[in-house]
mmCIF file of C-alpha atoms in Angstrom:
data_model
loop_
_atom_site.group_PDB
_atom_site.id
_atom_site.type_symbol
_atom_site.label_atom_id
_atom_site.label_comp_id
_atom_site.label_asym_id
_atom_site.label_seq_id
_atom_site.Cartn_x
_atom_site.Cartn_y
_atom_site.Cartn_z
ATOM 1 C CA MET T 616 11.167 22.531 9.893
ATOM 2 C CA SER T 617 7.564 22.918 8.683
ATOM 3 C CA HIS T 618 5.220 19.998 8.019
ATOM 4 C CA ALA T 619 5.302 20.753 4.298
ATOM 5 C CA LYS T 620 9.102 20.767 4.168
ATOM 6 C CA LYS T 621 9.335 17.500 6.109
ATOM 7 C CA PHE T 622 6.745 15.956 3.775
ATOM 8 C CA TRP T 623 8.639 16.885 0.617
ATOM 9 C CA VAL T 624 12.064 15.997 2.052
ATOM 10 C CA PHE T 625 10.813 12.482 2.882
ATOM 11 C CA THR T 626 9.155 12.206 -0.544
ATOM 12 C CA ALA T 627 12.293 13.280 -2.405
ATOM 13 C CA LEU T 628 14.557 10.950 -0.415
ATOM 14 C CA VAL T 629 12.344 7.859 -0.678
ATOM 15 C CA LEU T 630 11.866 8.298 -4.450
ATOM 16 C CA VAL T 631 15.520 9.055 -5.171
ATOM 17 C CA LEU T 632 16.609 5.986 -3.198
ATOM 18 C CA SER T 633 14.046 3.814 -4.971
ATOM 19 C CA PHE T 634 15.180 4.919 -8.413
ATOM 20 C CA LEU T 635 18.806 4.594 -7.345
ATOM 21 C CA LEU T 636 18.619 1.116 -5.767
ATOM 22 C CA TRP T 637 15.840 -0.642 -7.689
ATOM 23 C CA GLY T 638 16.516 1.449 -10.803
ATOM 24 C CA LEU T 639 20.176 0.391 -10.984
ATOM 25 C CA LEU T 640 19.229 -3.266 -10.460
ATOM 26 C CA ALA T 641 16.801 -2.971 -13.377
ATOM 27 C CA LEU T 642 19.419 -1.196 -15.496
ATOM 28 C CA PHE T 643 21.961 -3.976 -14.916
ATOM 29 C CA ARG T 644 19.359 -6.689 -15.617
ATOM 30 C CA PHE T 645 19.388 -8.250 -12.152
ATOM 31 C CA ARG T 646 16.654 -10.891 -11.732
ATOM 32 C CA VAL T 647 14.814 -11.315 -8.432
ATOM 33 C CA PRO T 648 13.229 -14.617 -7.300
ATOM 34 C CA ASN T 649 9.589 -15.017 -8.275
ATOM 35 C CA LEU T 650 7.163 -17.505 -6.718
ATOM 36 C CA ALA T 651 5.543 -18.140 -10.084
ATOM 37 C CA GLU T 652 8.822 -19.216 -11.688
ATOM 38 C CA ALA T 653 11.424 -21.889 -11.095
ATOM 39 C CA SER T 654 14.175 -21.134 -8.583
ATOM 40 C CA THR T 655 16.484 -18.317 -9.665
ATOM 41 C CA GLU T 656 20.186 -18.079 -8.892
ATOM 42 C CA VAL T 657 20.624 -15.043 -6.644
ATOM 43 C CA SER T 658 23.635 -12.754 -6.190
ATOM 44 C CA VAL T 659 23.978 -11.670 -2.576
ATOM 45 C CA LEU T 660 24.784 -7.961 -2.992
ATOM 46 C CA PRO T 661 22.099 -7.134 -5.597
ATOM 47 C CA MET T 662 19.541 -9.105 -3.569
ATOM 48 C CA ALA T 663 20.531 -7.182 -0.434
ATOM 49 C CA LEU T 664 19.949 -3.877 -2.272
ATOM 50 C CA TYR T 665 16.604 -5.140 -3.547
ATOM 51 C CA VAL T 666 15.435 -6.083 -0.031
ATOM 52 C CA LEU T 667 16.887 -2.906 1.500
ATOM 53 C CA ASN T 668 14.783 -0.650 -0.693
ATOM 54 C CA GLY T 669 11.710 -2.716 0.143
ATOM 55 C CA PHE T 670 12.221 -1.617 3.743
ATOM 56 C CA MET T 671 13.279 1.935 2.864
ATOM 57 C CA PRO T 672 9.957 3.716 3.568
ATOM 58 C CA SER T 673 9.915 2.441 7.171
ATOM 59 C CA VAL T 674 13.695 2.813 7.649
ATOM 60 C CA LEU T 675 13.594 6.377 6.345
ATOM 61 C CA GLY T 676 10.452 7.075 8.377
ATOM 62 C CA LEU T 677 12.195 5.892 11.560
ATOM 63 C CA CYS T 678 15.267 8.032 10.824
ATOM 64 C CA MET T 679 13.199 11.151 10.153
ATOM 65 C CA TYR T 680 11.067 10.550 13.240
ATOM 66 C CA ARG T 681 14.256 10.487 15.319
ATOM 67 C CA VAL T 682 15.658 13.636 13.693
ATOM 68 C CA THR T 683 12.557 15.820 13.306
ATOM 69 C CA GLU T 684 10.088 14.445 15.901
ATOM 70 C CA LYS T 685 12.383 13.975 18.904
ATOM 71 C CA LYS T 686 9.672 14.558 21.519
ATOM 72 C CA THR T 687 6.936 12.396 20.043
ATOM 73 C CA TRP T 688 8.561 9.630 17.958
ATOM 74 C CA LYS T 689 8.337 6.966 20.707
ATOM 75 C CA LYS T 690 4.667 7.742 21.257
ATOM 76 C CA GLU T 691 4.050 7.520 17.498
ATOM 77 C CA LEU T 692 5.682 4.106 17.247
ATOM 78 C CA LYS T 693 3.624 2.769 20.146
ATOM 79 C CA THR T 694 0.584 3.044 17.867
ATOM 80 C CA LEU T 695 1.950 -0.008 16.034
ATOM 81 C CA LEU T 696 0.215 -1.959 18.804
ATOM 82 C CA PRO T 697 -3.548 -2.539 18.513
ATOM 83 C CA LYS T 698 -5.942 -0.858 20.964
ATOM 84 C CA SER T 699 -8.973 -2.529 22.465
ATOM 85 C CA THR T 700 -10.979 0.676 21.917
ATOM 86 C CA HIS T 701 -10.596 0.207 18.157
ATOM 87 C CA LEU T 702 -11.634 -3.445 17.946
ATOM 88 C CA LYS T 703 -14.935 -2.628 16.198
ATOM 89 C CA VAL T 704 -13.112 -0.662 13.501
ATOM 90 C CA TYR T 705 -10.556 -3.467 13.058
ATOM 91 C CA GLY T 706 -13.455 -5.875 12.607
ATOM 92 C CA GLU T 707 -15.076 -3.545 10.080
ATOM 93 C CA ILE T 708 -11.790 -3.304 8.136
ATOM 94 C CA MET T 709 -11.513 -7.093 7.919
ATOM 95 C CA ILE T 710 -15.133 -7.437 6.760
ATOM 96 C CA VAL T 711 -14.784 -4.647 4.168
ATOM 97 C CA PHE T 712 -11.589 -6.119 2.711
ATOM 98 C CA ALA T 713 -13.082 -9.626 2.685
ATOM 99 C CA ILE T 714 -16.055 -8.276 0.708
ATOM 100 C CA MET T 715 -13.820 -6.393 -1.747
ATOM 101 C CA ILE T 716 -11.512 -9.380 -2.295
ATOM 102 C CA PHE T 717 -14.471 -11.782 -2.667
ATOM 103 C CA SER T 718 -16.068 -9.334 -5.129
ATOM 104 C CA GLN T 719 -12.873 -9.292 -7.214
ATOM 105 C CA VAL T 720 -12.894 -13.080 -7.387
ATOM 106 C CA LEU T 721 -16.595 -13.291 -8.316
ATOM 107 C CA LEU T 722 -16.313 -10.599 -10.990
ATOM 108 C CA TYR T 723 -13.346 -12.367 -12.553
ATOM 109 C CA HIS T 724 -14.992 -15.791 -12.287
ATOM 110 C CA PHE T 725 -18.240 -14.750 -13.985
ATOM 111 C CA LEU T 726 -17.064 -12.029 -16.378
ATOM 112 C CA ILE T 727 -13.698 -13.362 -17.601
ATOM 113 C CA GLU T 728 -12.961 -17.031 -16.846
ATOM 114 C CA ALA T 729 -12.979 -19.574 -14.019
ATOM 115 C CA PHE T 730 -10.955 -18.433 -11.016
ATOM 116 C CA ASP T 731 -8.262 -20.912 -9.910
ATOM 117 C CA PHE T 732 -9.149 -21.474 -6.250
ATOM 118 C CA SER T 733 -6.071 -23.671 -5.741
ATOM 119 C CA ALA T 734 -4.311 -20.300 -5.328
ATOM 120 C CA PHE T 735 -5.525 -20.473 -1.724
ATOM 121 C CA TYR T 736 -3.089 -23.323 -1.006
ATOM 122 C CA VAL T 737 -0.228 -21.417 -2.642
ATOM 123 C CA LEU T 738 -1.057 -18.425 -0.445
ATOM 124 C CA LEU T 739 -1.113 -20.255 2.919
ATOM 125 C CA PRO T 740 2.688 -20.472 3.463
ATOM 126 C CA GLN T 741 2.970 -16.742 2.705
ATOM 127 C CA LEU T 742 0.464 -15.463 5.252
ATOM 128 C CA ILE T 743 3.077 -14.724 7.925
ATOM 129 C CA PRO T 744 5.901 -13.420 5.639
ATOM 130 C CA LEU T 745 3.409 -11.036 4.006
ATOM 131 C CA VAL T 746 3.093 -9.171 7.332
ATOM 132 C CA ILE T 747 6.717 -8.051 6.941
ATOM 133 C CA LEU T 748 6.908 -7.658 3.148
ATOM 134 C CA GLY T 749 4.859 -4.522 2.633
ATOM 135 C CA PRO T 750 2.986 -3.699 5.835
ATOM 136 C CA LEU T 751 5.824 -3.416 8.366
ATOM 137 C CA SER T 752 8.504 -2.602 5.798
ATOM 138 C CA GLU T 753 6.565 0.408 4.471
ATOM 139 C CA GLU T 754 3.840 1.686 6.780
ATOM 140 C CA ILE T 755 6.022 3.529 9.333
ATOM 141 C CA GLY T 756 6.927 5.695 6.360
ATOM 142 C CA TRP T 757 3.651 6.035 4.434
ATOM 143 C CA ARG T 758 0.822 6.103 7.004
ATOM 144 C CA GLY T 759 3.250 7.036 9.785
ATOM 145 C CA TYR T 760 5.724 9.805 9.077
ATOM 146 C CA LEU T 761 4.500 11.008 5.663
ATOM 147 C CA GLU T 762 0.779 11.165 6.436
ATOM 148 C CA LYS T 763 1.467 12.823 9.797
ATOM 149 C CA GLN T 764 3.257 15.656 7.995
ATOM 150 C CA ALA T 765 0.479 15.877 5.404
ATOM 151 C CA ASP T 766 -2.045 16.269 8.256
ATOM 152 C CA GLY T 767 -0.332 19.535 9.147
ATOM 153 C CA PHE T 768 -0.757 21.377 5.862
ATOM 154 C CA MET T 769 -2.722 19.438 3.245
ATOM 155 C CA ASN T 770 -6.438 19.326 2.432
ATOM 156 C CA PRO T 771 -7.895 16.077 3.898
ATOM 157 C CA LEU T 772 -9.397 15.073 0.541
ATOM 158 C CA LEU T 773 -6.209 15.853 -1.394
ATOM 159 C CA LYS T 774 -3.853 14.211 1.113
ATOM 160 C CA PRO T 775 -4.488 10.507 0.285
ATOM 161 C CA LEU T 776 -4.339 11.285 -3.441
ATOM 162 C CA VAL T 777 -0.881 12.857 -3.163
ATOM 163 C CA ILE T 778 0.416 10.078 -0.872
ATOM 164 C CA GLY T 779 -1.041 7.507 -3.278
ATOM 165 C CA VAL T 780 0.853 9.064 -6.204
ATOM 166 C CA VAL T 781 4.116 9.062 -4.211
ATOM 167 C CA TRP T 782 3.486 5.456 -3.155
ATOM 168 C CA ALA T 783 2.852 4.390 -6.764
ATOM 169 C CA LEU T 784 5.952 6.204 -8.084
ATOM 170 C CA TRP T 785 8.068 4.468 -5.438
ATOM 171 C CA HIS T 786 7.035 1.148 -7.056
ATOM 172 C CA LEU T 787 7.826 2.285 -10.625
ATOM 173 C CA PRO T 788 11.310 0.676 -10.932
ATOM 174 C CA LEU T 789 9.751 -2.715 -10.084
ATOM 175 C CA PHE T 790 7.981 -2.628 -13.456
ATOM 176 C CA TYR T 791 11.381 -2.859 -15.153
ATOM 177 C CA LEU T 792 13.132 -5.167 -12.684
ATOM 178 C CA LEU T 793 13.304 -8.730 -14.001
ATOM 179 C CA GLY T 794 11.397 -11.324 -11.995
ATOM 180 C CA THR T 795 9.046 -9.006 -10.112
ATOM 181 C CA THR T 796 5.305 -9.640 -10.286
ATOM 182 C CA GLN T 797 4.910 -6.342 -12.124
ATOM 183 C CA GLN T 798 7.496 -7.226 -14.773
ATOM 184 C CA VAL T 799 6.616 -10.910 -15.218
ATOM 185 C CA ASN T 800 2.917 -10.159 -15.729
ATOM 186 C CA ASP T 801 3.536 -6.971 -17.730
ATOM 187 C CA VAL T 802 1.309 -5.071 -15.271
ATOM 188 C CA ASN T 803 -0.027 -1.736 -16.500
ATOM 189 C CA PHE T 804 1.509 1.016 -14.347
ATOM 190 C CA LEU T 805 -1.452 3.398 -14.782
ATOM 191 C CA THR T 806 -4.042 0.895 -13.539
ATOM 192 C CA PHE T 807 -1.680 -0.137 -10.738
ATOM 193 C CA SER T 808 -1.277 3.521 -9.716
ATOM 194 C CA PHE T 809 -5.038 4.073 -9.764
ATOM 195 C CA LEU T 810 -5.564 1.079 -7.473
ATOM 196 C CA VAL T 811 -2.824 2.297 -5.099
ATOM 197 C CA ILE T 812 -4.447 5.753 -4.925
ATOM 198 C CA LEU T 813 -7.833 4.162 -4.148
ATOM 199 C CA LEU T 814 -6.202 2.064 -1.436
ATOM 200 C CA SER T 815 -4.550 5.198 -0.032
ATOM 201 C CA ILE T 816 -7.987 6.854 0.281
ATOM 202 C CA ILE T 817 -9.381 3.829 2.141
ATOM 203 C CA MET T 818 -6.358 3.527 4.423
ATOM 204 C CA SER T 819 -6.409 7.237 5.278
ATOM 205 C CA HIS T 820 -10.100 6.945 6.161
ATOM 206 C CA TYR T 821 -9.500 4.131 8.644
ATOM 207 C CA ARG T 822 -6.351 5.759 10.011
ATOM 208 C CA GLN T 823 -8.397 8.821 10.971
ATOM 209 C CA ARG T 824 -11.044 6.653 12.612
ATOM 210 C CA THR T 825 -8.450 4.962 14.826
ATOM 211 C CA ASP T 826 -6.652 8.087 16.092
ATOM 212 C CA ARG T 827 -3.980 7.913 13.359
ATOM 213 C CA SER T 828 -2.898 4.450 14.442
ATOM 214 C CA LEU T 829 0.036 2.795 12.657
ATOM 215 C CA PHE T 830 -1.473 -0.598 13.426
ATOM 216 C CA THR T 831 -4.425 0.303 11.204
ATOM 217 C CA GLY T 832 -2.053 1.039 8.331
ATOM 218 C CA VAL T 833 -0.280 -2.289 8.847
ATOM 219 C CA LEU T 834 -3.582 -4.195 9.061
ATOM 220 C CA THR T 835 -5.130 -2.656 5.929
ATOM 221 C CA HIS T 836 -1.883 -3.018 3.952
ATOM 222 C CA TYR T 837 -1.625 -6.663 5.033
ATOM 223 C CA LEU T 838 -5.193 -7.490 4.031
ATOM 224 C CA TYR T 839 -4.697 -5.799 0.670
ATOM 225 C CA THR T 840 -1.405 -7.671 0.060
ATOM 226 C CA VAL T 841 -2.981 -11.034 0.951
ATOM 227 C CA GLY T 842 -5.955 -10.331 -1.304
ATOM 228 C CA LEU T 843 -3.761 -9.139 -4.183
ATOM 229 C CA THR T 844 -1.513 -12.219 -3.932
ATOM 230 C CA PHE T 845 -4.578 -14.505 -3.910
ATOM 231 C CA TYR T 846 -6.028 -12.684 -6.943
ATOM 232 C CA ILE T 847 -2.751 -12.774 -8.914
ATOM 233 C CA PHE T 848 -2.233 -16.530 -8.392
ATOM 234 C CA GLY T 849 -5.853 -17.345 -9.206
ATOM 235 C CA THR T 850 -6.129 -15.346 -12.428
ATOM 236 C CA THR T 851 -4.487 -14.865 -15.797
ATOM 237 C CA TYR T 852 -3.280 -11.279 -15.919
ATOM 238 C CA SER T 853 -4.743 -8.925 -18.516
ATOM 239 C CA LEU T 854 -5.830 -5.311 -18.614
ATOM 240 C CA THR T 855 -9.417 -6.538 -18.201
ATOM 241 C CA SER T 856 -8.551 -8.527 -15.074
ATOM 242 C CA ASP T 857 -6.788 -5.415 -13.774
ATOM 243 C CA LEU T 858 -9.881 -3.271 -14.281
ATOM 244 C CA VAL T 859 -12.055 -5.915 -12.603
ATOM 245 C CA SER T 860 -9.763 -5.892 -9.556
ATOM 246 C CA ILE T 861 -10.091 -2.104 -9.316
ATOM 247 C CA LEU T 862 -13.902 -1.910 -9.336
ATOM 248 C CA PRO T 863 -14.652 -2.931 -5.678
ATOM 249 C CA PHE T 864 -11.920 -0.592 -4.379
ATOM 250 C CA PHE T 865 -13.194 2.236 -6.577
ATOM 251 C CA LEU T 866 -16.746 1.921 -5.252
ATOM 252 C CA PHE T 867 -15.685 1.854 -1.601
ATOM 253 C CA ALA T 868 -13.172 4.707 -2.037
ATOM 254 C CA LEU T 869 -15.922 6.735 -3.712
ATOM 255 C CA ILE T 870 -18.266 6.143 -0.753
ATOM 256 C CA VAL T 871 -15.514 7.136 1.684
ATOM 257 C CA SER T 872 -14.687 10.311 -0.272
ATOM 258 C CA LEU T 873 -18.335 11.347 -0.493
ATOM 259 C CA ARG T 874 -18.762 10.853 3.259
ATOM 260 C CA HIS T 875 -15.718 13.021 3.969
ATOM 261 C CA HIS T 876 -16.966 15.691 1.554
ATOM 262 C CA THR T 877 -20.395 15.707 3.216
ATOM 263 C CA ARG T 878 -18.886 16.079 6.690
ATOM 264 C CA ALA T 879 -16.586 18.870 5.510
ATOM 265 C CA ASN T 880 -19.463 20.697 3.760
ATOM 266 C CA PRO T 881 -22.620 20.066 5.835
ATOM 267 C CA GLN T 882 -24.477 23.009 4.254
ATOM 268 C CA THR T 883 -23.947 21.564 0.757
ATOM 269 C CA ALA T 884 -25.335 18.222 1.914
ATOM 270 C CA ARG T 885 -28.599 19.854 3.081
ATOM 271 C CA THR T 886 -29.292 21.681 -0.203
#
C-alpha cells in the first residue's frame, strides 16, 4: 500500500468514526461534563463512546502501524521516549510556547479586559490529566502514523496544512455536542481551525528537528493544551479574544514557514 493510500485510509476512518461516535452523541443531545459548569449526571455508555473517540486517533494509529508497518512499528513507538540529544530543542519548544501563551495573556489583558489570573489555580489539578487528554490520546495518530505517510508523498510546506485541516475536521462534532468547551462558549469553528492549522505547522517544524520524534508531538500538544486551558479559564470568550489568541501562533508559524521556504529555495533567497 502506498504512502498516499495509507494517508487517505487513515483520514477517512478517523473522520468517519468521529462523525459517527461524537456526531450521534450530539444528535441525541447527550451532555458531557464541563469543568466550567456544575456537575452533570452522566450515562455510562454515551460517556464511554465520547471518551473512546477522544482516543481514536492514537488507537487507529496503533492499529494501522501494526497492519501496514509491521517491520518498523515498534521502532516508531520507541520515539515516544525523549532523547538526550534533543534536549536543546525541547528547551526551545518550552520557551517558545511560554512566550506565545504569555503573549496571548498580555494582548487580552491590555486590549480587551483584565485577565483572570486565578485561572492558574483552576489549571493546577489538570496538569497531569492533560498529558493523556489530547497529547497521548491523539499524537500516535496525527504526528505519528499520519504525518509519516505524508512524508512519503506530500510537499513539506503543504503537509502540515492538510494534516491541520484533517485535525480540525475531526473536532467538528464537538461544536455541537452539549457541554464541550466548544459548544458552551459558542467557539467559532473557522478561527479554531485556523489556530489548529498554525499549530500543525509549528509541530511539524519541531518534529522534523527531532528526527520525527513522537515525544516532540506529545510535548508540543501538551504545552498548547495547558496554555489553551489557562487562556479559556482566564478570559471571557468572544471572536475578538479568539483572534487575539491566534496572533502569537500566526507570527511564529509564519516565521517557520518562511524559513522552510528559504531552505527549499536557496536561489530565491539570494535574489
